[in-house]
XYZ file of C-alpha atoms in Angstrom:
770
model
C 0.000 0.000 0.000
C 1.263 3.467 -0.886
C 2.104 5.593 2.119
C -0.306 8.597 2.398
C 2.551 11.077 2.605
C 3.952 9.770 -0.657
C 0.549 10.245 -2.249
C 0.135 13.818 -0.984
C 3.706 14.657 -1.964
C 3.291 13.490 -5.561
C 4.914 15.938 -7.922
C 7.021 17.481 -5.174
C 10.686 16.604 -5.321
C 11.638 14.936 -2.042
C 13.886 16.911 0.241
C 17.338 15.920 1.360
C 16.873 17.690 4.656
C 14.417 18.696 7.313
C 13.070 21.965 8.546
C 15.103 24.123 10.845
C 13.700 25.775 13.909
C 14.926 29.340 14.293
C 13.706 31.551 17.065
C 12.712 35.093 16.125
C 12.478 37.243 19.210
C 10.958 40.714 19.537
C 10.719 42.941 22.590
C 9.229 46.367 23.093
C 12.722 47.752 23.493
C 14.183 46.173 20.360
C 15.787 43.112 18.906
C 17.350 40.078 20.553
C 20.018 37.990 18.896
C 21.250 34.551 19.885
C 20.671 31.030 18.629
C 18.330 32.320 15.948
C 16.995 35.529 14.503
C 14.309 38.022 15.371
C 11.401 38.695 13.078
C 9.554 41.821 14.324
C 5.796 41.641 14.692
C 4.239 43.576 11.776
C 1.761 45.172 14.187
C 4.518 46.850 16.185
C 6.517 49.971 15.413
C 10.104 49.229 16.272
C 12.725 51.709 17.484
C 16.401 51.191 16.646
C 17.287 47.579 17.493
C 18.841 46.973 20.905
C 20.522 43.642 21.516
C 19.083 41.450 24.211
C 20.402 38.127 25.408
C 19.140 34.582 25.529
C 20.720 31.170 25.186
C 19.823 27.703 24.057
C 20.172 25.288 26.971
C 19.266 22.114 25.129
C 18.736 20.995 21.563
C 17.449 17.450 21.070
C 16.339 15.776 17.862
C 14.503 12.455 17.712
C 13.743 10.923 14.318
C 11.807 7.840 13.271
C 12.483 6.817 9.678
C 10.331 4.146 8.065
C 11.438 3.431 4.531
C 11.324 6.904 2.929
C 9.227 8.691 5.563
C 10.848 10.615 8.409
C 8.938 11.783 11.473
C 11.066 14.357 13.299
C 10.596 15.829 16.761
C 12.773 18.778 17.749
C 12.862 20.047 21.314
C 14.688 23.246 22.274
C 14.954 24.852 25.685
C 15.491 28.616 25.475
C 16.479 30.778 28.417
C 15.929 34.546 28.561
C 19.162 35.747 30.151
C 18.134 39.414 29.933
C 16.288 41.613 32.398
C 13.174 42.337 30.324
C 10.409 40.187 28.936
C 10.853 39.125 25.319
C 8.007 38.698 22.868
C 9.169 35.950 20.530
C 7.968 34.370 17.335
C 9.264 31.134 15.892
C 10.050 30.895 12.210
C 10.897 27.601 10.480
C 12.592 28.047 7.117
C 12.419 25.218 4.614
C 16.051 25.489 3.573
C 15.570 23.056 0.705
C 12.455 21.868 -1.143
C 10.991 19.779 1.630
C 7.902 17.677 1.053
C 6.425 18.296 4.497
C 3.137 16.696 5.412
C 2.138 18.331 8.677
C 3.586 20.305 11.528
C 2.677 20.848 15.155
C 4.245 23.447 17.404
C 4.200 23.385 21.217
C 5.410 25.911 23.782
C 5.591 24.276 27.201
C 3.066 21.668 25.954
C 0.591 24.315 24.719
C -0.075 24.033 20.991
C 0.408 27.119 18.788
C -0.584 27.623 15.185
C 2.139 27.718 12.529
C 1.387 29.174 9.098
C 3.216 28.039 5.987
C 4.382 30.973 3.871
C 5.198 30.401 0.191
C 8.690 31.061 -1.169
C 7.908 34.516 -2.604
C 6.437 35.794 0.652
C 9.242 34.172 2.608
C 11.807 35.927 0.409
C 10.210 39.291 1.182
C 10.460 38.517 4.893
C 14.086 37.423 4.590
C 15.121 40.436 2.550
C 13.193 42.830 4.752
C 14.822 41.388 7.838
C 18.283 41.551 6.313
C 17.822 45.126 5.061
C 16.346 46.341 8.318
C 18.869 44.829 10.697
C 21.800 44.448 8.299
C 22.204 40.825 9.295
C 22.780 38.432 6.355
C 22.548 35.204 8.333
C 19.252 34.143 6.739
C 20.455 34.583 3.160
C 21.436 30.958 2.721
C 17.727 30.045 2.902
C 16.591 32.777 0.525
C 13.905 31.675 -1.893
C 12.404 28.887 0.212
C 9.175 28.586 2.138
C 8.856 29.082 5.894
C 6.505 28.254 8.753
C 5.794 31.171 11.082
C 4.006 31.197 14.429
C 2.297 33.936 16.355
C 4.084 35.885 19.093
C 4.404 34.533 22.640
C 6.214 35.896 25.740
C 9.402 34.715 27.454
C 9.711 36.468 30.843
C 13.120 37.589 32.075
C 15.112 34.749 33.621
C 12.656 32.046 32.561
C 12.861 29.206 30.052
C 10.533 28.044 27.311
C 10.582 24.536 25.880
C 9.680 24.663 22.229
C 8.734 21.372 20.569
C 8.294 20.906 16.849
C 6.908 17.826 15.078
C 6.746 17.256 11.348
C 6.668 14.454 8.808
C 8.768 14.492 5.675
C 9.266 12.546 2.480
C 13.004 11.975 2.128
C 14.986 12.134 -1.067
C 16.018 8.765 -2.444
C 18.671 8.279 -5.093
C 18.705 4.703 -6.363
C 19.013 2.682 -3.116
C 20.369 5.518 -0.950
C 18.025 7.500 1.316
C 19.244 10.933 2.429
C 18.235 12.696 5.676
C 19.620 16.086 6.728
C 18.986 18.100 9.848
C 20.356 21.663 9.623
C 22.173 21.801 12.937
C 24.343 24.602 11.611
C 21.626 27.121 12.443
C 22.771 26.796 16.037
C 26.170 28.176 15.010
C 24.555 31.618 15.213
C 24.262 31.124 18.960
C 26.205 33.698 20.932
C 27.305 30.985 23.372
C 27.766 27.215 23.071
C 24.698 25.009 23.402
C 24.734 23.181 26.737
C 23.744 19.857 25.214
C 22.918 18.626 21.728
C 21.581 15.128 21.203
C 20.415 13.305 18.112
C 18.755 9.906 17.796
C 17.337 8.305 14.673
C 15.671 4.918 14.527
C 15.586 3.431 11.041
C 13.217 0.693 9.897
C 12.977 -0.688 6.397
C 11.059 -3.431 4.648
C 14.383 -4.304 3.003
C 17.766 -5.078 4.494
C 19.644 -1.981 5.664
C 23.167 -2.226 4.289
C 25.317 0.897 4.606
C 24.765 3.645 7.183
C 27.022 6.664 6.878
C 27.308 10.207 8.136
C 29.660 12.449 6.150
C 29.299 15.173 8.759
C 29.575 13.669 12.256
C 30.922 10.796 14.300
C 27.933 8.539 14.928
C 27.238 5.434 16.963
C 25.308 2.729 15.126
C 23.508 -0.185 16.748
C 21.579 -2.850 14.843
C 18.955 -5.196 16.268
C 18.616 -7.085 12.991
C 19.034 -6.589 9.238
C 16.072 -4.220 8.937
C 16.356 -2.045 12.037
C 19.083 0.307 13.218
C 19.582 3.178 15.650
C 21.949 6.094 14.992
C 23.037 8.468 17.785
C 25.427 11.270 18.583
C 25.644 13.881 21.315
C 27.792 16.836 22.337
C 28.049 19.273 25.214
C 29.114 22.923 25.254
C 29.450 23.058 21.475
C 28.465 25.386 18.677
C 27.739 23.140 15.685
C 29.734 23.975 12.581
C 27.778 21.905 10.078
C 24.408 20.377 9.334
C 23.878 16.772 10.354
C 23.568 14.435 7.397
C 22.694 10.745 7.391
C 22.755 8.483 4.348
C 21.742 4.832 4.312
C 20.878 2.314 1.635
C 18.801 -0.817 1.485
C 19.083 -3.936 -0.643
C 18.055 -7.563 -0.299
C 20.891 -8.750 -2.541
C 24.129 -10.241 -1.201
C 25.829 -6.876 -1.472
C 24.503 -3.431 -0.756
C 26.464 -0.763 -2.593
C 25.923 2.913 -3.358
C 27.965 5.700 -4.886
C 27.643 9.374 -3.975
C 29.338 11.427 -6.674
C 29.929 15.082 -7.448
C 31.541 16.751 -10.464
C 32.027 20.510 -9.961
C 31.301 22.703 -12.955
C 34.479 23.539 -14.829
C 36.520 20.822 -13.115
C 38.479 18.189 -15.024
C 37.274 15.337 -12.818
C 34.589 14.388 -10.337
C 34.721 12.960 -6.812
C 32.950 9.954 -5.330
C 32.332 7.902 -2.199
C 31.617 4.206 -2.648
C 29.929 2.378 0.227
C 29.602 -1.391 0.172
C 28.386 -4.024 2.639
C 28.785 -7.544 1.251
C 26.732 -10.305 2.818
C 29.090 -13.257 3.047
C 27.456 -16.685 2.988
C 29.439 -19.066 5.177
C 29.112 -22.822 5.276
C 28.548 -22.675 9.034
C 27.684 -20.178 11.732
C 31.252 -20.248 13.024
C 33.277 -17.039 12.812
C 36.093 -16.887 10.297
C 39.259 -17.940 12.108
C 41.971 -15.314 12.536
C 45.393 -15.046 14.076
C 46.274 -12.342 16.616
C 49.772 -11.701 17.954
C 50.155 -9.221 20.816
C 53.603 -7.623 21.006
C 53.804 -5.821 24.351
C 56.537 -3.382 25.418
C 57.616 -4.073 29.000
C 60.727 -1.855 29.052
C 61.556 0.263 32.102
C 59.728 3.304 30.755
C 56.455 1.310 30.863
C 56.676 0.966 34.657
C 53.658 2.099 36.689
C 50.297 2.950 35.192
C 51.293 2.145 31.612
C 52.204 -1.475 32.254
C 48.982 -1.933 34.245
C 46.963 -0.595 31.315
C 48.928 -2.726 28.839
C 48.112 -5.844 30.882
C 44.420 -4.915 30.901
C 44.487 -4.300 27.140
C 46.031 -7.714 26.510
C 43.425 -9.377 28.738
C 40.645 -7.610 26.846
C 41.882 -9.009 23.545
C 42.258 -12.489 24.993
C 38.775 -12.441 26.483
C 37.318 -11.501 23.105
C 39.018 -14.081 20.906
C 36.785 -16.673 19.287
C 37.039 -20.405 19.867
C 39.508 -21.741 17.308
C 41.403 -18.487 16.733
C 45.193 -18.664 16.806
C 47.130 -16.328 19.091
C 50.402 -15.608 20.793
C 51.856 -12.944 23.075
C 55.383 -11.559 22.736
C 56.641 -9.584 25.731
C 59.845 -7.662 25.189
C 62.342 -5.412 26.927
C 66.065 -6.125 26.514
C 65.009 -9.750 26.089
C 62.197 -11.144 23.967
C 60.001 -13.756 25.682
C 56.969 -15.154 23.842
C 54.095 -16.840 25.637
C 54.520 -19.886 23.373
C 57.220 -20.766 20.806
C 54.495 -20.935 18.142
C 50.836 -19.968 17.653
C 48.379 -21.363 20.206
C 44.794 -22.449 19.488
C 42.401 -20.381 21.615
C 40.266 -22.260 24.145
C 39.482 -21.923 27.802
C 42.661 -23.676 28.893
C 44.987 -21.616 26.701
C 43.179 -18.433 27.720
C 43.755 -19.172 31.406
C 47.448 -19.874 30.828
C 47.839 -16.681 28.764
C 46.208 -14.609 31.498
C 48.742 -16.000 33.974
C 51.564 -15.034 31.587
C 50.197 -11.473 31.330
C 49.801 -11.151 35.096
C 53.460 -12.075 35.477
C 54.607 -9.315 33.140
C 56.684 -6.562 34.759
C 58.478 -3.505 33.366
C 62.256 -3.133 33.273
C 65.162 -3.092 30.818
C 65.701 -1.728 27.309
C 63.581 -1.773 24.142
C 64.356 -4.539 21.620
C 61.817 -3.687 18.926
C 63.630 -5.496 16.115
C 63.888 -8.737 18.067
C 60.253 -8.585 19.197
C 58.904 -8.140 15.665
C 61.151 -10.882 14.289
C 59.843 -13.277 16.941
C 56.232 -12.317 16.260
C 56.494 -12.733 12.488
C 58.230 -16.095 12.819
C 54.864 -17.342 14.097
C 53.022 -16.512 10.853
C 52.899 -19.681 8.763
C 50.380 -19.039 5.980
C 48.547 -16.304 4.082
C 45.127 -17.956 4.186
C 44.323 -17.001 7.788
C 44.050 -13.218 8.293
C 46.737 -12.253 10.801
C 46.934 -9.083 12.889
C 50.065 -8.131 14.830
C 49.164 -5.613 17.547
C 52.473 -3.918 18.310
C 52.657 -1.632 21.349
C 55.611 0.517 22.359
C 56.232 3.691 24.332
C 59.739 4.441 23.102
C 62.432 4.006 20.498
C 64.663 0.955 19.902
C 67.608 0.893 22.311
C 68.637 -2.773 22.072
C 69.558 -4.740 18.937
C 69.009 -3.103 15.564
C 68.148 0.574 16.026
C 68.092 1.888 12.445
C 64.538 2.522 11.224
C 65.153 1.539 7.613
C 66.893 -1.716 8.448
C 64.180 -2.681 10.970
C 61.513 -2.151 8.307
C 63.534 -4.071 5.700
C 63.830 -7.025 8.081
C 60.119 -6.979 8.891
C 59.244 -6.878 5.188
C 61.526 -9.821 4.449
C 60.056 -11.874 7.322
C 56.428 -11.110 6.428
C 55.795 -12.806 3.062
C 52.328 -13.914 4.191
C 51.033 -10.368 4.567
C 50.283 -10.080 8.281
C 48.854 -6.631 9.118
C 50.834 -4.675 11.691
C 48.769 -2.371 13.901
C 51.032 -0.031 15.856
C 50.149 1.707 19.101
C 52.547 4.527 19.963
C 52.179 5.373 23.642
C 53.354 8.784 24.844
C 55.626 11.365 23.262
C 58.913 9.419 23.467
C 57.876 6.884 20.842
C 59.679 6.795 17.473
C 56.599 7.758 15.483
C 58.260 7.697 12.069
C 59.340 4.088 12.637
C 55.754 3.130 13.484
C 54.439 4.813 10.362
C 57.078 3.142 8.197
C 56.111 -0.242 9.618
C 52.395 0.158 9.086
C 52.787 1.731 5.632
C 54.786 -1.233 4.370
C 52.839 -3.926 6.237
C 49.280 -2.921 5.251
C 48.380 -1.746 8.731
C 47.499 1.305 10.773
C 49.263 3.565 13.245
C 47.438 4.680 16.377
C 48.801 7.168 18.887
C 47.900 7.193 22.562
C 48.591 10.420 24.469
C 50.185 10.286 27.930
C 46.819 11.090 29.506
C 44.874 8.431 27.564
C 44.167 4.890 28.693
C 46.043 2.244 26.680
C 43.349 -0.337 27.382
C 40.637 1.910 25.942
C 42.636 2.584 22.762
C 43.491 -1.070 22.136
C 40.038 -2.395 22.999
C 38.326 0.143 20.746
C 40.452 -0.886 17.787
C 40.159 -4.591 18.537
C 36.378 -4.341 18.760
C 36.320 -3.122 15.165
C 38.565 -5.899 13.779
C 37.576 -8.859 15.937
C 35.477 -10.618 13.271
C 36.836 -10.414 9.705
C 34.324 -11.381 7.044
C 36.092 -10.335 3.828
C 39.829 -9.732 3.514
C 42.314 -8.575 0.846
C 39.609 -6.664 -0.982
C 40.223 -5.435 -4.515
C 37.842 -3.330 -6.604
C 37.648 -3.107 -10.406
C 35.539 -0.630 -12.415
C 34.261 -1.488 -15.899
C 32.916 1.296 -18.137
C 31.751 -0.879 -21.043
C 29.971 1.935 -22.838
C 33.140 4.002 -23.064
C 35.991 3.383 -25.434
C 38.610 4.279 -22.845
C 41.022 2.559 -20.513
C 38.993 1.714 -17.401
C 42.047 1.952 -15.153
C 42.505 5.592 -16.135
C 38.939 6.650 -15.248
C 38.936 5.973 -11.496
C 42.050 7.349 -9.796
C 43.406 8.653 -6.474
C 41.407 6.160 -4.419
C 41.694 6.121 -0.604
C 42.397 3.946 1.257
C 44.916 2.751 -1.306
C 46.248 -0.247 0.619
C 44.616 -3.665 0.939
C 41.332 -3.503 2.814
C 39.524 -5.910 5.121
C 35.871 -5.691 6.171
C 34.735 -6.838 9.589
C 31.361 -7.851 11.010
C 29.124 -4.866 11.653
C 31.236 -2.571 9.487
C 31.215 -1.482 5.883
C 33.599 -0.462 3.163
C 33.825 3.267 2.468
C 36.314 4.530 -0.089
C 36.763 7.894 -1.813
C 38.285 8.673 -5.178
C 38.199 10.667 -8.397
C 36.735 9.840 -11.821
C 37.055 11.357 -15.294
C 34.017 9.903 -17.125
C 30.357 9.991 -16.077
C 27.782 7.286 -16.578
C 27.113 3.720 -15.468
C 29.922 1.435 -14.378
C 29.964 -2.251 -13.481
C 31.920 -2.755 -10.289
C 33.491 -6.008 -9.140
C 34.520 -6.362 -5.503
C 36.780 -9.343 -4.806
C 38.083 -10.699 -1.525
C 38.640 -13.752 0.610
C 36.312 -15.356 3.151
C 38.620 -17.486 5.206
C 40.353 -19.610 2.588
C 37.689 -19.097 -0.092
C 37.709 -16.443 -2.816
C 34.520 -14.416 -3.214
C 33.406 -11.770 -5.683
C 30.433 -9.420 -5.831
C 29.155 -7.434 -8.797
C 26.942 -4.353 -8.884
C 26.252 -1.258 -10.958
C 26.806 2.346 -9.894
C 26.197 5.715 -11.507
C 28.806 8.469 -11.703
C 27.282 11.959 -11.994
C 27.992 14.212 -14.950
C 29.600 17.636 -14.608
C 27.361 20.073 -12.733
C 25.107 17.373 -11.253
C 24.498 16.453 -7.604
C 25.494 19.813 -6.130
C 24.226 18.598 -2.761
C 27.114 16.120 -2.654
C 29.754 18.835 -2.594
C 31.049 17.470 0.715
C 32.501 14.523 -1.226
C 35.138 16.784 -2.758
C 36.207 18.136 0.622
C 36.376 14.673 2.151
C 38.608 13.501 -0.693
C 40.768 16.623 -0.334
C 41.319 16.057 3.407
C 42.386 12.464 2.859
C 44.599 13.482 -0.052
C 46.330 16.058 2.163
C 47.005 13.314 4.712
C 48.448 11.117 1.991
C 50.671 13.931 0.708
C 52.064 14.573 4.195
C 52.661 10.839 4.592
C 54.589 10.647 1.307
C 56.752 13.629 2.244
C 57.322 12.218 5.727
C 58.415 8.770 4.544
C 60.032 9.603 1.184
C 61.291 13.161 1.473
C 60.512 16.617 0.103
C 58.769 16.965 -3.282
C 57.945 20.395 -4.768
C 54.966 19.103 -6.759
C 53.421 17.521 -3.673
C 53.954 20.679 -1.618
C 52.264 22.789 -4.299
C 49.299 20.400 -4.414
C 49.022 20.485 -0.626
C 48.918 24.301 -0.677
C 46.220 24.371 -3.371
C 43.985 21.822 -1.627
C 44.406 23.413 1.797
C 43.618 26.876 0.418
C 40.480 25.812 -1.437
C 38.986 23.753 1.373
C 40.294 25.511 4.480
C 42.335 22.521 5.669
C 44.511 24.014 8.387
C 47.360 21.978 9.808
C 50.582 23.165 11.426
C 52.104 23.295 7.922
C 49.380 25.588 6.554
C 48.506 27.456 9.754
C 49.241 30.820 8.098
C 46.030 30.366 6.074
C 44.049 31.048 9.233
C 46.123 34.050 10.337
C 44.039 37.149 9.698
C 47.178 39.259 10.277
C 49.288 37.305 7.757
C 52.014 39.296 6.044
C 52.115 40.230 2.374
C 54.626 37.414 1.835
C 51.859 35.003 2.777
C 49.308 36.278 0.270
C 46.651 33.613 -0.329
C 47.108 33.546 -4.079
C 50.905 33.583 -4.084
C 51.539 29.881 -4.696
C 55.321 30.269 -4.877
C 55.532 32.061 -1.536
C 53.069 29.711 0.137
C 54.917 26.703 -1.232
C 58.113 28.009 0.349
C 56.412 28.589 3.706
C 54.783 25.147 3.719
C 58.027 23.513 2.606
C 59.829 25.162 5.490
C 57.132 24.124 7.958
C 57.305 20.530 6.705
C 60.889 20.352 7.946
C 59.291 19.694 11.336
C 58.661 16.143 10.070
C 62.379 15.469 10.474
C 61.686 14.988 14.188
C 61.144 11.292 14.887
C 60.343 11.466 18.606
C 59.069 13.977 21.142
C 55.738 15.754 21.453
C 55.964 17.555 18.107
C 56.765 14.359 16.201
C 54.015 12.461 18.010
C 51.402 15.122 17.226
C 52.425 15.381 13.583
C 52.092 11.637 12.977
C 48.833 11.500 14.917
C 47.464 14.370 12.829
C 48.612 12.724 9.617
C 46.759 9.512 10.467
C 43.596 11.447 11.376
C 43.682 13.152 7.998
C 44.255 9.913 6.121
C 41.420 8.112 7.934
C 38.868 10.903 8.138
C 35.432 9.894 6.895
C 36.341 6.261 6.230
C 34.090 3.417 7.185
C 34.810 0.266 9.121
C 37.072 -1.374 6.557
C 40.594 -2.026 7.800
C 42.873 0.653 6.401
C 40.078 3.153 6.831
C 39.000 4.627 10.111
C 35.578 5.462 11.410
C 32.920 8.074 11.725
C 32.112 11.219 9.900
C 34.084 13.916 8.211
C 34.631 17.491 9.240
C 31.601 18.903 7.461
C 32.070 22.643 7.490
C 34.924 22.544 9.975
C 37.687 25.036 9.267
C 40.497 23.167 10.962
C 41.737 19.637 11.430
C 44.497 17.792 13.205
C 46.732 19.801 15.534
C 44.288 22.703 15.517
C 41.171 20.611 16.011
C 40.761 20.665 19.791
C 37.386 22.380 20.050
C 37.207 23.979 16.646
C 34.765 21.681 14.961
C 31.769 19.695 15.970
C 31.446 15.942 15.887
C 35.014 14.683 16.105
C 37.577 14.677 18.909
C 40.846 16.432 18.184
C 44.339 16.565 19.528
C 44.784 18.755 22.604
C 46.498 22.023 21.711
C 46.808 25.445 23.235
C 43.619 27.498 23.083
C 45.429 30.290 21.243
C 46.031 27.994 18.274
C 42.344 27.168 18.056
C 41.301 30.791 18.473
C 43.686 31.841 15.714
C 42.349 29.210 13.354
C 38.749 30.142 14.045
C 39.395 33.864 13.693
C 41.073 33.694 10.301
C 38.891 31.270 8.347
C 35.163 30.716 7.796
C 34.177 27.486 6.136
C 31.202 25.780 4.512
C 30.768 22.144 3.552
C 33.104 22.454 0.587
C 34.871 25.826 0.511
C 35.819 28.789 2.670
C 36.609 32.474 3.014
C 39.690 33.942 4.675
C 39.809 37.019 6.877
C 42.599 39.513 6.225
C 42.134 42.668 8.278
C 38.754 44.104 7.296
C 38.637 41.995 4.111
C 37.254 38.477 3.777
C 38.380 36.679 0.664
C 36.734 33.609 -0.846
C 39.238 30.922 -1.793
C 38.473 31.460 -5.488
C 39.264 35.194 -5.143
C 42.763 34.641 -3.807
C 44.602 36.320 -6.695
C 45.144 39.979 -5.814
C 45.348 40.981 -9.496
C 41.822 39.694 -10.141
C 40.461 41.458 -7.069
C 41.652 44.837 -8.382
C 39.086 44.622 -11.203
C 36.166 43.397 -9.101
C 32.600 44.620 -9.683
C 31.496 46.655 -6.652
C 28.139 45.802 -5.096
C 26.693 47.708 -2.155
C 25.703 45.436 0.711
C 21.912 45.078 1.111
C 21.226 47.024 -2.108
C 18.850 45.870 -4.859
C 21.856 44.613 -6.821
C 22.962 42.675 -3.763
C 19.662 40.799 -3.539
C 19.615 40.179 -7.286
C 23.004 38.517 -6.850
C 21.709 36.466 -3.920
C 18.748 35.207 -5.944
C 21.085 33.755 -8.600
C 23.438 32.012 -6.190
C 23.566 28.478 -4.911
C 22.934 27.838 -1.224
C 26.639 27.286 -0.622
C 27.553 30.564 -2.309
C 25.042 32.359 -0.121
C 26.491 30.624 2.943
C 29.825 32.223 2.120
C 28.220 35.636 1.629
C 26.288 35.214 4.873
C 29.588 34.962 6.750
C 30.312 38.634 5.995
C 30.028 40.873 9.044
C 29.464 44.602 9.387
C 32.446 46.694 8.292
C 33.994 43.911 6.238
C 34.697 43.910 2.508
C 33.972 40.571 0.788
C 35.707 39.415 -2.409
C 34.092 36.432 -4.124
C 34.014 35.000 -7.639
C 30.529 34.054 -8.872
C 29.834 32.545 -12.297
C 33.231 33.659 -13.555
C 32.916 37.262 -12.347
C 34.779 38.838 -9.416
C 32.669 40.857 -6.977
C 33.517 43.167 -4.115
C 30.646 43.492 -1.615
C 30.940 46.256 0.980
């Protein structure tokens, strides 16, 4: 039976997002600004606006999605922090083309009427508000419809709980369903939101395959193949980006979707491929694996660290499956394995291994070369997936101590392709050695700060790799309809190393493509000792299509920057790579310690945004910091590099987890509290403040602040700016320009503040708005 909302929404293109609740507050003394915007009551004559204060205590979103229908409830608790009563009106812009069925609006459980205004009338309200109060924040929703309620009071010092309910028909592209909640409206809050929580329950009549958020770190729980719950929460944060959730459904043995985007005028497009193969096993038994724990017990591990390392090892042991193979290699000056060869896991061997771990104590030097040689001597075949979990808190001091020779030995002794997962604990670790090991042995590097718990870090990673279902994955693309070399169409794919998929996870890769159209994709891998292959079709968008997937380009750019830094770190300086890093960082606002000058609003003339030669020299000089192999700086640089390389990947080994940065302006070293949805490395607050002050970012591009000028990334060349067309802010010409722009272009313009001069290139023309 056809769902009634689908029937009523016939002819209306389904939305990719929800409504946004924005508070519009009006008081007899003037205007209040905060989480939202004030829309004056037409019946009142307003004096000059006077700022009042209020804050958003809580912002909670609860969504029930059944197939293509989303029922959303939004609850917001507003507090009047001023000394006078505020008369407020709620306005709900439809920032996209939402097919909304019905809406209810409650203030402290009392229902209020909300009137839907058509796009033309809404535009008049937006433009009138912007002209009157010279506040462009609403411009990004120009040209859409809005819901508006009548005015209600908020007494001084009191709170009002505003609850909004609406149903929505979601956009569906092939098998992928797209839900967006515009959390970024809360970025206009004067102070951080006390608590933000999001929960979505998903039910489908078909098997739910891939669940992915390109914007935020999410937690996913599944009760069965057709039901899932997605959650995230944050405290004391100002969201930097909208929340976006994409999932697909398929009853076939593999669920696969491609999200693609080809910017107008670009030579190539960008894509994300998500795949969840359903592996049919001959029995219900888990695929056997081999796990070797290599545990540093040198003198520097004494105290809390060795206690945590013991607990981490016990966690892994307690979560092995019956029949798995395992061993433990403890090392200091000496190397002492639990067993001379791999042990079959059962209750007896577990008990004996626990006793071995309990007897571990810290003391002596650090024989890394000997420990890895002993571990790899246990690997006897390539059919069983093998994971070597290598933990150290220092540099080699016993035996071979040269990084290159240690890696050469490991490579020679690892013909069966065991994955090495390195855990670098504390700042004294030789981080370059760890990265060399994992880069050559198809693994990952993880870095644990001195204040972090080793057990938590190891257990989190082990949870994600405990049950391999498809290993050594390879992907081939076949464009039969095109008389071109298929290998040349899809390029720059990340992760680039061999990939494994584990139970409960999915494959997420990003890449570039040079031809649009339909492609047959073959995904090959191993299930235990058996070879498996899966075939499916995907569609790559043509140039100018799928503008809503612009985030794909930024996600690819972030991971490419991580890969560039990795190549320079492990192979040495390369002018071409440095120039590419500068160009990508400038376009997308990717600020690391090497490109920190991009966010410096007081940058000198020698650091002009468009001066590639000068910027290349600055970045090249900053990259010399990678010569450090140990210490806090080296540790943070390698940790940042791995975050960049893994950002936005799915659960496949060689990827990472969670969402991307969305509209975040900074990543890595500068990420402490600067963006919403992902934990960052702890840095000094001044570094974060500097990054936030000098750059304003959207989902795919950014503007830079230089004194009283803000410069869009595509207006970086000073020579072009000298011939810009001048447009007066809030003039008729200004609003004509707004009406022709995309939402993202208007987001950039909306970032302009009073007294600033904005340079931006639109449709090939340079404009100066002041």
